[in-house]
Amino acid sequence: SLFKTLLVANRGEIALRVVRACREMGIRSVAVYSDADRLAPHVLEADEAHRIGPPPSSESYLRIDSLLGAARKSGAEAVHPGYGFLSEREVFARAVEDAGLVFVGPAPATLAAMGDKTEARRRMHAAGVPIVPGVVDALADPGAAARAAEEIGFPVLLKAAAGGGGKGMRVVRSGSELGRAFEAASREALAAFGDGSVYLERFLDRPRHVEIQVLGDRHGRVLHLGERECSIQRRHQKLVEEAPSPVLTPEQREEMGGSAVRAAAAVDYVGAGTVEFLYDEARGAFYFLEMNTRIQVEHPITECTTGIDLVQWQLRIARGEALAFEQKDIGQRGHAIECRIYAEDERKHFIPSCGVISLLREPAGPGVRVDSGVYQGWEVTSHYDPILAKLVAFGETREVARRRMLRALDEYVVQGVATSVDLHKRILRHPSFVAAKVDTAFLDEHATDLLEPAKADVPDLAFIAAALAAESGSGRGARATHAATNDDDAPSPWETTGSWEIGRAS
Amino acid sequence: SLFKTLLVANRGEIALRVVRACREMGIRSVAVYSDADRLAPHVLEADEAHRIGPPPSSESYLRIDSLLGAARKSGAEAVHPGYGFLSEREVFARAVEDAGLVFVGPAPATLAAMGDKTEARRRMHAAGVPIVPGVVDALADPGAAARAAEEIGFPVLLKAAAGGGGKGMRVVRSGSELGRAFEAASREALAAFGDGSVYLERFLDRPRHVEIQVLGDRHGRVLHLGERECSIQRRHQKLVEEAPSPVLTPEQREEMGGSAVRAAAAVDYVGAGTVEFLYDEARGAFYFLEMNTRIQVEHPITECTTGIDLVQWQLRIARGEALAFEQKDIGQRGHAIECRIYAEDERKHFIPSCGVISLLREPAGPGVRVDSGVYQGWEVTSHYDPILAKLVAFGETREVARRRMLRALDEYVVQGVATSVDLHKRILRHPSFVAAKVDTAFLDEHATDLLEPAKADVPDLAFIAAALAAESGSGRGARATHAATNDDDAPSPWETTGSWEIGRAS
Amino acid sequence: MATITIDGVSRAVSVARSKDGFVVTVDGRRYDVREVARVAEGIAFIVGNESHVARVTSGREGIELSIGAHSYVQARDLVDADRPAGAAGRHGDGRLEAPMPGSIIGIHVSEGDRVRSGQPLVVLESMKMHNEIASPIDGVVRKINCRVGEQVAFGHVLVEIGTEAS
Amino acid sequence: MATITIDGVSRAVSVARSKDGFVVTVDGRRYDVREVARVAEGIAFIVGNESHVARVTSGREGIELSIGAHSYVQARDLVDADRPAGAAGRHGDGRLEAPMPGSIIGIHVSEGDRVRSGQPLVVLESMKMHNEIASPIDGVVRKINCRVGEQVAFGHVLVEIGTEAS
């Protein structure tokens, strides 16, 4: 289907990303918007725009009927789901196809298979993709647990068969602890879930999060585009990603890539997807975590290192095109880092920061890419994910990319809302990050350095600037807070210099 | 010399480019400025800034004494000359070195050798670099001319030995024309220069301009980074460049690269330089034109295709670092196109357009790089080159890059000065550009299409927008040009809707 | 109803309110416009279902109008059916008044300068737009009542211009 | 001489003119400042030979000040040795006046709303800055004299606030 009009069932930077890809491919783009997003960048840049409801997602971006209504009105022949919202929902993909439209993503059956995490684990195991070693059936007694633990190797994690959320879980580091832990976990599970059954699997202590990008076309070919390391997270939300991973050997990369291709092929994967692994650095082993069956937030770093445009390929694959390259043609060159710029305050437990962006200056220049979803004057509301933009820096080596990212972060100026820009600077300057010693516990381990930095002294420069701003009438400080000169008879410097003309002050 | 402070003896986008490289490498940057540039981006972004004189270049950016004075005051240990201004002047490089500072560029002797075009041609010939075939000595008579022409091959160009500027020049396409042309050229040369001597060389009819980027370190290694095609020019000023050239075969690329390396090695080249060739597509032959002994305006497209940062390597080489890669490690990947965004009006013979940039919206997103030297509110003056920014688009293929460039040009909005944005759109959409049929006569050949496009009808949309703008009070249109509604009793739509709040108009 | 001239093409244009937006007519052709709202440096609106952003500033040759990727220049002097053209800011008596409150960011003339009708004399920044305020008459600059950096109110007399005879 | 508080740190600051620029003192430390000029959204200046750009807008927690890559929040209420703090725009009588000419871009309250001293009521855009204008007193909104999109002059009474008793 050489569709000519595509509806983007999303908002923010990813919707703008898709709109740009459409423009580059000669496809007419249709944006949808809630009442909070009438003036959002993706709406302003799209060729066509349709309102789909009030601000809450449940009444707009999650409303399949409204989205399909907009598709019908606009004559869209295809739908791109972006990430989040309905992107991995089988029911949406099916509704799109039932309406006679092309869903830009894998088949509904693939979404269903990967959406059910137990089912996914079973299928991946069957396909020869490594999963975290463990027993599936409940353990009869401490003795059975001991035998299983010996086989798997310590440390192990005891888990309630019926439960979740940490209840009935125990990390066990040696055989001598196992008996007591088994009893405790079982008791806790019984109390919490009415079922004392427990099972165990290998405990991964501070794994790294490494994921493989895959692309599958409608002609049966699945390829991988190398890995991304996304270990730096807070509450399971990624903050900083990089490609390639600084720790994988070429052999591990090939092995992991092969596993990802097997995983995708096992579910007849079509489109762009990501197979997430936990990587146990000490053992050099990796285990399937889950598969994200849509474009990933951090896809740009793979685009930078491989030179392949993932969103354009999503659209091409949806149009029936075959992948134009083979596995041997794909290589990673250089190094790319992404910082997700969130509107949130890390010093206040990462609460989202809402308000009008009163000033915005985004970085640019060599080796810097900004995928932004906001502009100066835009109001950040609490309705949606607080991501403002993705900042990517790439260069010949990890160190070149890291320093470039710091340069770019220094150029980033946002006023009106709190952002993660300063946190990112601290992360990128941290000795453990410099040494690539990162794992999923990075932020917790270095919380003191990163989240509660020693209060820097305020330099005199800040007072000089504040005084000049007050005198010159810049900002509110202008009149409400007049800093008088100490000689009332002397004219204000601003009057006597004829200043504020561009040029020299004299 | 691990210099820690560097003075940038330039302005505009290239000065900002160097300042950013310094920041990424931990080098303190010192900007210089004329009175017209006190608030230029390179000055605002540098760590330190020194005034060097009034606006005219001859009193500021070309004043070696002022530049060295600023270097002394700032404690700079090195000087980057950028491009243009003093960048290729032996006397400047020598003065910098005499002052005990590092000149970021080749040795004064190299600048001297390549600066003298006759000397350069002689040395290149000696080094085995192809030069345009011809005789050097004056021809005795038409018979000698005929023998030489037969050897070289028609068409040939007869040139006055004593002259220049087109006087005494004749293109001769066959032996039968030669006798009469010889007499005419000789007569004209005698009248113009008092010397009727003529010589001849092969006439290149509409050659392509292809150049090779080279890097040489202080340890005797010279490498090339592939070619750029810069055929689209107006009055010998490049407008659009791309890498790689769409017509070179891998063998030609290797051959041309080898020649460039020989050319650079012959003058002990250190730093980043460019060997320019004229490429005769019909013959598949190329000839040395000249060498630019500094960073080139269009260096970003090579950075995009090779992944190597040329400005950082200039600084590294100047610091004594050895190149970290070998020829076999360097490859071009994908395709990059650069459009030079000039403040000029192509419909008025490319006159520079001066004024305040009242509105500026620069493109961004995947595969787009903007090296800008201006900002909204900046005043473009007639003192310097009218380049506002360089816009680069890169992608997997030439066609992906071309379409991406058009997308980016569509995002570019500049008000207050005329720009080349629309001309670039016409060039990139032109069937000959799409087919990569470009040569140095491109702009002249397609002048009608490109410079005097058929006046498009003004769509009703423009009138709708103008009417809404006038009613809403946007811009001057607001009050000076009130477009009344046709019912004076009805309230203005803007009053009744409580409009201009962000949200829905009802 | 007013006549608007853009890139040399003139059209009769009207704007009226409708149930869910506005109706704009261009030489009698009717367009339903929805969701009109001001954004940074311009106006967003939807015609039919097409989403547009127009950005507007005052330039030397007229009002510069960019709609998406397309640029136009609108003639500054509109013919308004109901009022004389270019009323505000251009009094025949030679007093140049601020057509809106704003900040003076440029003054192109000095007292004593000879100026021509239509020549831009002062640049006034208002609502992020730079507005060139032009002389209403041929004459000589008698007095400049503003300076760069000054905030001026609507109607403030910026420049007084005398005729040669005065 | 005034006391400026930034990120909780207070300093006595003075500004005076010098031969080739200004002299600023911070707790008695003297700085020569040259080449002060306004640029888009801020001020450029040179201290010693260091080139700086400061960008300033009014935020919820105070005046947001970015100098190059560093950000600070300046307390809105300065202690001025010569005048009572926060004079303009905050009359004790409950009249909220526009502290500068500009365009109203937001109104946070309705008539009848109960408001507290310091609560932002109106957003005024002026010179590309968004300025939150806060209530001078605790009280009840009696009257709103502006609307979004309106251009207001210096001193325009934006909102009238009555005390609970009135």
PDB file of C-alpha atoms in Angstrom, chain B residues 170-246:
ATOM      1  CA  ARG B 170      40.062  32.208 -27.470  1.00  0.00           C
ATOM      2  CA  VAL B 171      38.383  28.838 -27.256  1.00  0.00           C
ATOM      3  CA  VAL B 172      39.285  26.754 -30.298  1.00  0.00           C
ATOM      4  CA  ARG B 173      37.253  23.634 -31.005  1.00  0.00           C
ATOM      5  CA  SER B 174      38.960  22.314 -34.164  1.00  0.00           C
ATOM      6  CA  GLY B 175      42.150  22.617 -36.171  1.00  0.00           C
ATOM      7  CA  SER B 176      40.429  24.564 -38.941  1.00  0.00           C
ATOM      8  CA  GLU B 177      39.620  27.434 -36.546  1.00  0.00           C
ATOM      9  CA  LEU B 178      43.083  27.544 -35.062  1.00  0.00           C
ATOM     10  CA  GLY B 179      44.917  29.765 -37.539  1.00  0.00           C
ATOM     11  CA  ARG B 180      42.422  32.605 -37.437  1.00  0.00           C
ATOM     12  CA  ALA B 181      42.007  32.341 -33.656  1.00  0.00           C
ATOM     13  CA  PHE B 182      45.771  32.461 -33.133  1.00  0.00           C
ATOM     14  CA  GLU B 183      46.036  35.685 -35.120  1.00  0.00           C
ATOM     15  CA  ALA B 184      43.093  37.253 -33.314  1.00  0.00           C
ATOM     16  CA  ALA B 185      44.314  36.300 -29.854  1.00  0.00           C
ATOM     17  CA  SER B 186      47.826  37.481 -30.604  1.00  0.00           C
ATOM     18  CA  ARG B 187      46.566  40.794 -31.952  1.00  0.00           C
ATOM     19  CA  GLU B 188      44.320  41.312 -28.966  1.00  0.00           C
ATOM     20  CA  ALA B 189      47.116  40.411 -26.547  1.00  0.00           C
ATOM     21  CA  LEU B 190      49.462  42.852 -28.249  1.00  0.00           C
ATOM     22  CA  ALA B 191      46.904  45.633 -28.018  1.00  0.00           C
ATOM     23  CA  ALA B 192      46.084  44.910 -24.399  1.00  0.00           C
ATOM     24  CA  PHE B 193      49.471  44.042 -22.918  1.00  0.00           C
ATOM     25  CA  GLY B 194      52.015  45.219 -25.505  1.00  0.00           C
ATOM     26  CA  ASP B 195      53.027  41.598 -25.975  1.00  0.00           C
ATOM     27  CA  GLY B 196      51.436  39.329 -28.574  1.00  0.00           C
ATOM     28  CA  SER B 197      52.762  36.055 -27.142  1.00  0.00           C
ATOM     29  CA  VAL B 198      50.150  33.368 -26.662  1.00  0.00           C
ATOM     30  CA  TYR B 199      50.211  29.832 -25.305  1.00  0.00           C
ATOM     31  CA  LEU B 200      47.517  27.206 -25.038  1.00  0.00           C
ATOM     32  CA  GLU B 201      46.076  24.614 -22.728  1.00  0.00           C
ATOM     33  CA  ARG B 202      43.184  22.212 -22.858  1.00  0.00           C
ATOM     34  CA  PHE B 203      39.827  23.947 -22.621  1.00  0.00           C
ATOM     35  CA  LEU B 204      37.584  22.365 -20.021  1.00  0.00           C
ATOM     36  CA  ASP B 205      34.020  22.871 -21.112  1.00  0.00           C
ATOM     37  CA  ARG B 206      31.754  23.176 -18.090  1.00  0.00           C
ATOM     38  CA  PRO B 207      33.876  21.146 -15.726  1.00  0.00           C
ATOM     39  CA  ARG B 208      32.601  19.899 -12.410  1.00  0.00           C
ATOM     40  CA  HIS B 209      34.255  21.256  -9.293  1.00  0.00           C
ATOM     41  CA  VAL B 210      35.380  18.348  -7.123  1.00  0.00           C
ATOM     42  CA  GLU B 211      37.679  18.795  -4.156  1.00  0.00           C
ATOM     43  CA  ILE B 212      39.418  16.486  -1.721  1.00  0.00           C
ATOM     44  CA  GLN B 213      39.690  17.107   1.993  1.00  0.00           C
ATOM     45  CA  VAL B 214      43.068  16.298   3.484  1.00  0.00           C
ATOM     46  CA  LEU B 215      44.476  16.183   6.992  1.00  0.00           C
ATOM     47  CA  GLY B 216      48.175  16.211   7.727  1.00  0.00           C
ATOM     48  CA  ASP B 217      49.731  15.886  11.171  1.00  0.00           C
ATOM     49  CA  ARG B 218      53.088  17.062  12.481  1.00  0.00           C
ATOM     50  CA  HIS B 219      54.415  13.522  12.284  1.00  0.00           C
ATOM     51  CA  GLY B 220      54.534  13.312   8.516  1.00  0.00           C
ATOM     52  CA  ARG B 221      51.241  11.554   7.884  1.00  0.00           C
ATOM     53  CA  VAL B 222      48.812  12.956   5.311  1.00  0.00           C
ATOM     54  CA  LEU B 223      45.413  11.341   4.748  1.00  0.00           C
ATOM     55  CA  HIS B 224      42.421  12.236   2.620  1.00  0.00           C
ATOM     56  CA  LEU B 225      38.786  12.174   3.665  1.00  0.00           C
ATOM     57  CA  GLY B 226      37.124  11.780   0.318  1.00  0.00           C
ATOM     58  CA  GLU B 227      35.669  14.352  -1.989  1.00  0.00           C
ATOM     59  CA  ARG B 228      33.095  17.099  -2.077  1.00  0.00           C
ATOM     60  CA  GLU B 229      31.337  18.225  -5.206  1.00  0.00           C
ATOM     61  CA  CYS B 230      30.888  22.002  -5.290  1.00  0.00           C
ATOM     62  CA  SER B 231      29.839  22.628  -8.859  1.00  0.00           C
ATOM     63  CA  ILE B 232      26.858  24.837  -8.123  1.00  0.00           C
ATOM     64  CA  GLN B 233      28.341  28.296  -7.917  1.00  0.00           C
ATOM     65  CA  ARG B 234      27.521  31.828  -8.796  1.00  0.00           C
ATOM     66  CA  ARG B 235      30.391  34.119  -9.675  1.00  0.00           C
ATOM     67  CA  HIS B 236      32.852  31.559  -8.290  1.00  0.00           C
ATOM     68  CA  GLN B 237      31.056  31.524  -4.957  1.00  0.00           C
ATOM     69  CA  LYS B 238      29.752  28.130  -3.978  1.00  0.00           C
ATOM     70  CA  LEU B 239      26.055  27.844  -3.225  1.00  0.00           C
ATOM     71  CA  VAL B 240      25.425  24.113  -2.799  1.00  0.00           C
ATOM     72  CA  GLU B 241      27.941  21.390  -2.002  1.00  0.00           C
ATOM     73  CA  GLU B 242      27.564  17.672  -1.569  1.00  0.00           C
ATOM     74  CA  ALA B 243      29.564  14.657  -0.500  1.00  0.00           C
ATOM     75  CA  PRO B 244      30.288  12.273  -2.007  1.00  0.00           C
ATOM     76  CA  SER B 245      30.290  13.458  -5.610  1.00  0.00           C
ATOM     77  CA  PRO B 246      27.466  11.689  -7.412  1.00  0.00           C
TER      78      PRO B 246
END
